Short mmCIF file of C-alpha atoms in Angstrom, two decimals:
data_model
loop_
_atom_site.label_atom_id
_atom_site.label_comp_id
_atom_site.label_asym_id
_atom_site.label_seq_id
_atom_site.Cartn_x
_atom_site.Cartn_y
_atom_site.Cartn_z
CA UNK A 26 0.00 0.00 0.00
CA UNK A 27 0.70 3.29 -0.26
CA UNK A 28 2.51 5.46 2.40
CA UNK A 29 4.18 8.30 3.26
CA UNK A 30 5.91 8.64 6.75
CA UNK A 31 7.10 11.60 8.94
CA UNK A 32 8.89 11.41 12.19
CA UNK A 33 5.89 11.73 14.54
CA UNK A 34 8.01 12.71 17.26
CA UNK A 35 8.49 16.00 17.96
CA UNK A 36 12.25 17.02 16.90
CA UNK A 37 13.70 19.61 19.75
CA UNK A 38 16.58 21.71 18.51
CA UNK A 39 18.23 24.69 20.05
CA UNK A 40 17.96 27.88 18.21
CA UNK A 41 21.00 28.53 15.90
CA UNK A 42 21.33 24.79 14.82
CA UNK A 43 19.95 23.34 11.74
CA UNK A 44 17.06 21.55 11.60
CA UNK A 45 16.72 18.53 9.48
CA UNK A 46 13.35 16.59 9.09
CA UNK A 47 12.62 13.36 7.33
CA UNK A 48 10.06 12.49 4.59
CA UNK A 49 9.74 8.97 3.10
CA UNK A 50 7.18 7.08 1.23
CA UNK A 51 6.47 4.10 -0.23
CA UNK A 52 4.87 2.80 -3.43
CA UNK A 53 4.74 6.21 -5.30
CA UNK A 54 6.24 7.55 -8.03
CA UNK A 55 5.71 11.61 -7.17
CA UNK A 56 5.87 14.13 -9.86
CA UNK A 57 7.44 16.10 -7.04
CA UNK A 58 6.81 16.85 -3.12
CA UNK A 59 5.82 20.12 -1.62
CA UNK A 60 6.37 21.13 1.67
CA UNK A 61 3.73 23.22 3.83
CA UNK A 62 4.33 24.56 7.48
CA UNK A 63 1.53 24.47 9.68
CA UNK A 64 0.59 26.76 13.15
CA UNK A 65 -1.91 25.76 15.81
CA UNK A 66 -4.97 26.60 14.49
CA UNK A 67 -4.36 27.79 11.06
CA UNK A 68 -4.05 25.71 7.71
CA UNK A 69 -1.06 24.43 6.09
CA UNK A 70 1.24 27.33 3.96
CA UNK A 71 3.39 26.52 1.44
CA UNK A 72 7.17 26.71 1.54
CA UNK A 73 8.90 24.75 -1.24
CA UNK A 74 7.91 22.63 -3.81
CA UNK A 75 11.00 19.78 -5.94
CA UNK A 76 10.44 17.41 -8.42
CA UNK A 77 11.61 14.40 -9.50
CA UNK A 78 14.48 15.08 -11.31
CA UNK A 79 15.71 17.89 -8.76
CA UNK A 80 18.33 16.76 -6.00
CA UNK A 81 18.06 20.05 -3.87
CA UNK A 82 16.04 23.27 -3.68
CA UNK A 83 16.70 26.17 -1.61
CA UNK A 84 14.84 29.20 -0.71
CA UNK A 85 16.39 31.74 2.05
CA UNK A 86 17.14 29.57 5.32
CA UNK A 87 15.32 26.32 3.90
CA UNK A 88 17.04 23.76 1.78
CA UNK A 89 15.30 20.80 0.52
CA UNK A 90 16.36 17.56 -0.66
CA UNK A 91 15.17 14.83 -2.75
CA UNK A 92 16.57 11.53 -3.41
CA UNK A 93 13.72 9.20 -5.55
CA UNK A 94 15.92 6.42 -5.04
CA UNK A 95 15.83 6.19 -1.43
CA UNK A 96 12.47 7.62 -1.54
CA UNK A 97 13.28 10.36 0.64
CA UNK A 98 13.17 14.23 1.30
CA UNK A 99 14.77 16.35 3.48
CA UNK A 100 13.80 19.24 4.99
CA UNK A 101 16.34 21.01 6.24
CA UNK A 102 16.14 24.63 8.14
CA UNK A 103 19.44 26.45 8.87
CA UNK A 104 20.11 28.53 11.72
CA UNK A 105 16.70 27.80 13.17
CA UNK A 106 14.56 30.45 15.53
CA UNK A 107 12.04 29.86 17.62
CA UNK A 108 10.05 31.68 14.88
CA UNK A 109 10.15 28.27 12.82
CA UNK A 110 8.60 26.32 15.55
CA UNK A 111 5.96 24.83 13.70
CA UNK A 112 4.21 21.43 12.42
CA UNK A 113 5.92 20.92 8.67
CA UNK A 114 3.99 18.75 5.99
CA UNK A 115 5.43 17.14 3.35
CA UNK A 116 2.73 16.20 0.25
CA UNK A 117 3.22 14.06 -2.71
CA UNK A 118 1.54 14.97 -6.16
CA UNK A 119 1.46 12.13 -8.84
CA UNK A 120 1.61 12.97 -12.26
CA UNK A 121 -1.35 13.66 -13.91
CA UNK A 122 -3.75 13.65 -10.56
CA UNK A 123 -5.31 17.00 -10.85
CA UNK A 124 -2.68 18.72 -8.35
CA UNK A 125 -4.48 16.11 -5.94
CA UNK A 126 -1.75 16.18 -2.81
CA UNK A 127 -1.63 13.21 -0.39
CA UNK A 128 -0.16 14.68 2.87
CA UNK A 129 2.16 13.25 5.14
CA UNK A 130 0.56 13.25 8.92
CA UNK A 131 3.69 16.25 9.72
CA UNK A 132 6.51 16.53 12.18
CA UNK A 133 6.66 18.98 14.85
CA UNK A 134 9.65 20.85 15.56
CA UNK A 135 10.17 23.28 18.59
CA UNK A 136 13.17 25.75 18.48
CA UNK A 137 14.28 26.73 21.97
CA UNK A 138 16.22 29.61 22.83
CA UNK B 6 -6.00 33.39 3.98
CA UNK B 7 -5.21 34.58 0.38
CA UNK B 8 -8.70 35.21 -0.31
CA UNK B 9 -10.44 32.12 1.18
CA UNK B 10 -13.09 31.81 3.90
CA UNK B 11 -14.46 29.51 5.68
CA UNK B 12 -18.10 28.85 7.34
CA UNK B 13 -18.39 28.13 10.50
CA UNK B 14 -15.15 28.71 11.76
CA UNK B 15 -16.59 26.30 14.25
CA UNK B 16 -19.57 24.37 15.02
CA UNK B 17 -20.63 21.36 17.67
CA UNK B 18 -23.65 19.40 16.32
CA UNK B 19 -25.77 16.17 17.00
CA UNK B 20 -25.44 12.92 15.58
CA UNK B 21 -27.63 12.46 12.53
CA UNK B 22 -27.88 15.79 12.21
CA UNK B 23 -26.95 17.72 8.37
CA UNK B 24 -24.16 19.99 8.28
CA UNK B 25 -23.09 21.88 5.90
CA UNK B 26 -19.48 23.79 6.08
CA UNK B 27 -18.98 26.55 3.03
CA UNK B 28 -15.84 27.48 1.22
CA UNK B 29 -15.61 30.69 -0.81
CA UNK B 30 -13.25 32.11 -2.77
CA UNK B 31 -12.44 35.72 -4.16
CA UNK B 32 -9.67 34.42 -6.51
CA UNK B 33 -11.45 32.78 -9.10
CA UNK B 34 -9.44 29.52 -8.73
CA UNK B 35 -10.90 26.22 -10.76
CA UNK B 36 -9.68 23.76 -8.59
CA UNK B 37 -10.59 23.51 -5.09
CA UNK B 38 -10.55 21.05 -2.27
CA UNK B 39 -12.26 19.50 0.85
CA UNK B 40 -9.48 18.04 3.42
CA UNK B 41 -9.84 16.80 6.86
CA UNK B 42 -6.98 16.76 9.56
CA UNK B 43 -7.22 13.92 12.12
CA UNK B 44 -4.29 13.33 14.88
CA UNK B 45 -2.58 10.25 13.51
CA UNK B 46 -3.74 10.40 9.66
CA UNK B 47 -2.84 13.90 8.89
CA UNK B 48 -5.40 15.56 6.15
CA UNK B 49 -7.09 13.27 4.14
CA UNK B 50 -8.75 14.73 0.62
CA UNK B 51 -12.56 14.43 0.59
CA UNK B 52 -13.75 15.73 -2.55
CA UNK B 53 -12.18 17.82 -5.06
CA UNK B 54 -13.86 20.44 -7.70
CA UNK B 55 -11.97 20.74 -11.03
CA UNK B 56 -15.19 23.17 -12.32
CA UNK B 57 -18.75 24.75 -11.96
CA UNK B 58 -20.99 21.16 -11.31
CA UNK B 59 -17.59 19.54 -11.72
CA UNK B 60 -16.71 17.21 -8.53
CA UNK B 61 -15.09 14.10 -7.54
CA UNK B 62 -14.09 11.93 -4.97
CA UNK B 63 -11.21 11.89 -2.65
CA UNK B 64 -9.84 8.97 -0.22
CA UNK B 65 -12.24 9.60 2.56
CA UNK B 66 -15.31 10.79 0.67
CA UNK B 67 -17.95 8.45 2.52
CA UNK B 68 -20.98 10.12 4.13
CA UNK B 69 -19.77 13.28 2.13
CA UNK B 70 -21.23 15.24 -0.46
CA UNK B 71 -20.17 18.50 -2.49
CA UNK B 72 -21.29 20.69 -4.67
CA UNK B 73 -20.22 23.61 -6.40
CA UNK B 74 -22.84 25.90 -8.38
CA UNK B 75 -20.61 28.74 -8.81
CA UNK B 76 -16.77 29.51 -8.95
CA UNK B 77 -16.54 31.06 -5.79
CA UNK B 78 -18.11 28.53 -3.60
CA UNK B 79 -17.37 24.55 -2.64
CA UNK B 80 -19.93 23.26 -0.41
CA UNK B 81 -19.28 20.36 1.69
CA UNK B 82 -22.33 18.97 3.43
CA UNK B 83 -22.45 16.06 6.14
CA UNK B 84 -25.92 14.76 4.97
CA UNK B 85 -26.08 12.77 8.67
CA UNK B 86 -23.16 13.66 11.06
CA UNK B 87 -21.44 10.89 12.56
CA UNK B 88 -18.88 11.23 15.30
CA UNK B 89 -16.75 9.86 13.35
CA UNK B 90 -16.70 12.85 11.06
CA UNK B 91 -15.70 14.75 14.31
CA UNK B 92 -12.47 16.73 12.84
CA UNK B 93 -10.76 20.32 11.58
CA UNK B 94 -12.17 20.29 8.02
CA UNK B 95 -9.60 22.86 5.27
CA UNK B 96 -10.66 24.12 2.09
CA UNK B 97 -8.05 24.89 -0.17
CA UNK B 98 -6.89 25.94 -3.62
CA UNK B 99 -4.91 25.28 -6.43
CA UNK B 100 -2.89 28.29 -7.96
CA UNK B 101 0.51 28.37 -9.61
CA UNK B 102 3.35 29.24 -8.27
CA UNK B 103 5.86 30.86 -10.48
CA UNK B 104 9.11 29.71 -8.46
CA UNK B 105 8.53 26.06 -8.22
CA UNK B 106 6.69 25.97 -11.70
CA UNK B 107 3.76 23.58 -10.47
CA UNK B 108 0.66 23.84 -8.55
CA UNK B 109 0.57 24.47 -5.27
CA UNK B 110 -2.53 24.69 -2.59
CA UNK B 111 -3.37 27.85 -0.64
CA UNK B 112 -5.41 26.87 2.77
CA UNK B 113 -8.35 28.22 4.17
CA UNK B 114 -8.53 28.80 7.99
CA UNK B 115 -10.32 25.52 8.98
CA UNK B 116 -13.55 24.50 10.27
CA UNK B 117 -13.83 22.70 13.76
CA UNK B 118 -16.61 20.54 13.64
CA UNK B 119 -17.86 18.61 16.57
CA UNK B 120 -20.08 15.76 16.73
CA UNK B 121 -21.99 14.88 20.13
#
């Protein structure tokens, strides 16, 4: 069956230090994965988005990787502030699905000072 | 919320009893969704709108119905509340995003939806 896993755990870092999460899956062949951070209360927002044939994306302090072989992405956030302390989705999108995203159930990550 | 609202923000209800939560839009996006977030399962699609009248189903669409009469507006409707359908319900959207070159979803605010 289908699957895609996040740590469930929450992952404690100490501001200043990177923060690396973990997406895998299983059975899919993703056009590419987005990424969405998510706040207490509020919906998902989108951060970065890499496809298949893309081994790394960055955008300001986030870097993501992708490795389709391993079925993997990281998430990584560099120097991290308690600002990032969020819940981070990753999302799959298979090719021709009608942008339909299957969501990974998130990891939470607390930056502390 | 880039433009998308959701109705009621929250609501506790009966079982067997319809509900009806509304999305709406000011964007005029063609594709919008129905998701539900559940500890444990993370959000699960519903139902999906690719057009006016134009629906289909997600993963989790049982005991769920949409409909969508105009662009602006994706109605999701619990025709008998179980409380099983107890969860956060998000609307989103579909838009482009010029960086990443692909579709990507905007989310409404959520809907908290209780079921006695």
């Amino acid at each position: 069956s289908q699957k895609i896993e996040q740590n469930s755990e929450a992952l404690n870092i100490q501001e200043g230090k990177t923060a690396t999460l973990t997406c895998n899956y299983t059975n899919y062949s993703p056009a590419y994965l987005q990424w969405y951070r998510q706040d207490p209360g509020r919906g998902p927002v989108f951060l970065l988005l890499i496809r298949e044939n893309e081994k790394e994306k960055r955008k300001e302090r986030l870097k993501v990787t992708f490795d389709t072989t391993l079925k993997q992405s990281l998430f990584h956030i560099t120097a991290s502030q308690p600002a990032d302390s969020a819940t981070y989705l990753c999302a799959l999108v298979i090719t021709g699905t009608a942008s339909k995203l299957t969501f990974g159930t998130g990891t939470r990550l607390q930056v502390t000072l | 919320d880039a433009g998308i609202t959701q109705s009621p923000r929250h609501k506790v209800t009966e079982t067997g009893t319809p509900v009806t939560l509304r999305c709406h839009q000011t964007e005029n996006h063609r594709y919008m969704y129905w998701y539900r977030q559940d500890p444990g399962h993370g959000l699960r699609l519903i139902h999906y709108s690719y057009g006016v009248k134009d629906t289909d189903k997600g993963e989790v669409s049982d005991g769920y119905s949409v409909s969508r009469s105009k662009t602006e507006d994706f109605l999701l409707t619990l025709e008998s509340a179980t409380s099983s359908q107890t969860s956060v319900y998000f609307c989103a959207i579909s838009a482009w995003d010029r960086a990443g070159g692909a579709n990507v979803l905007t989310f409404g605010a959520g809907s908290r939806l209780t079921v006695l």
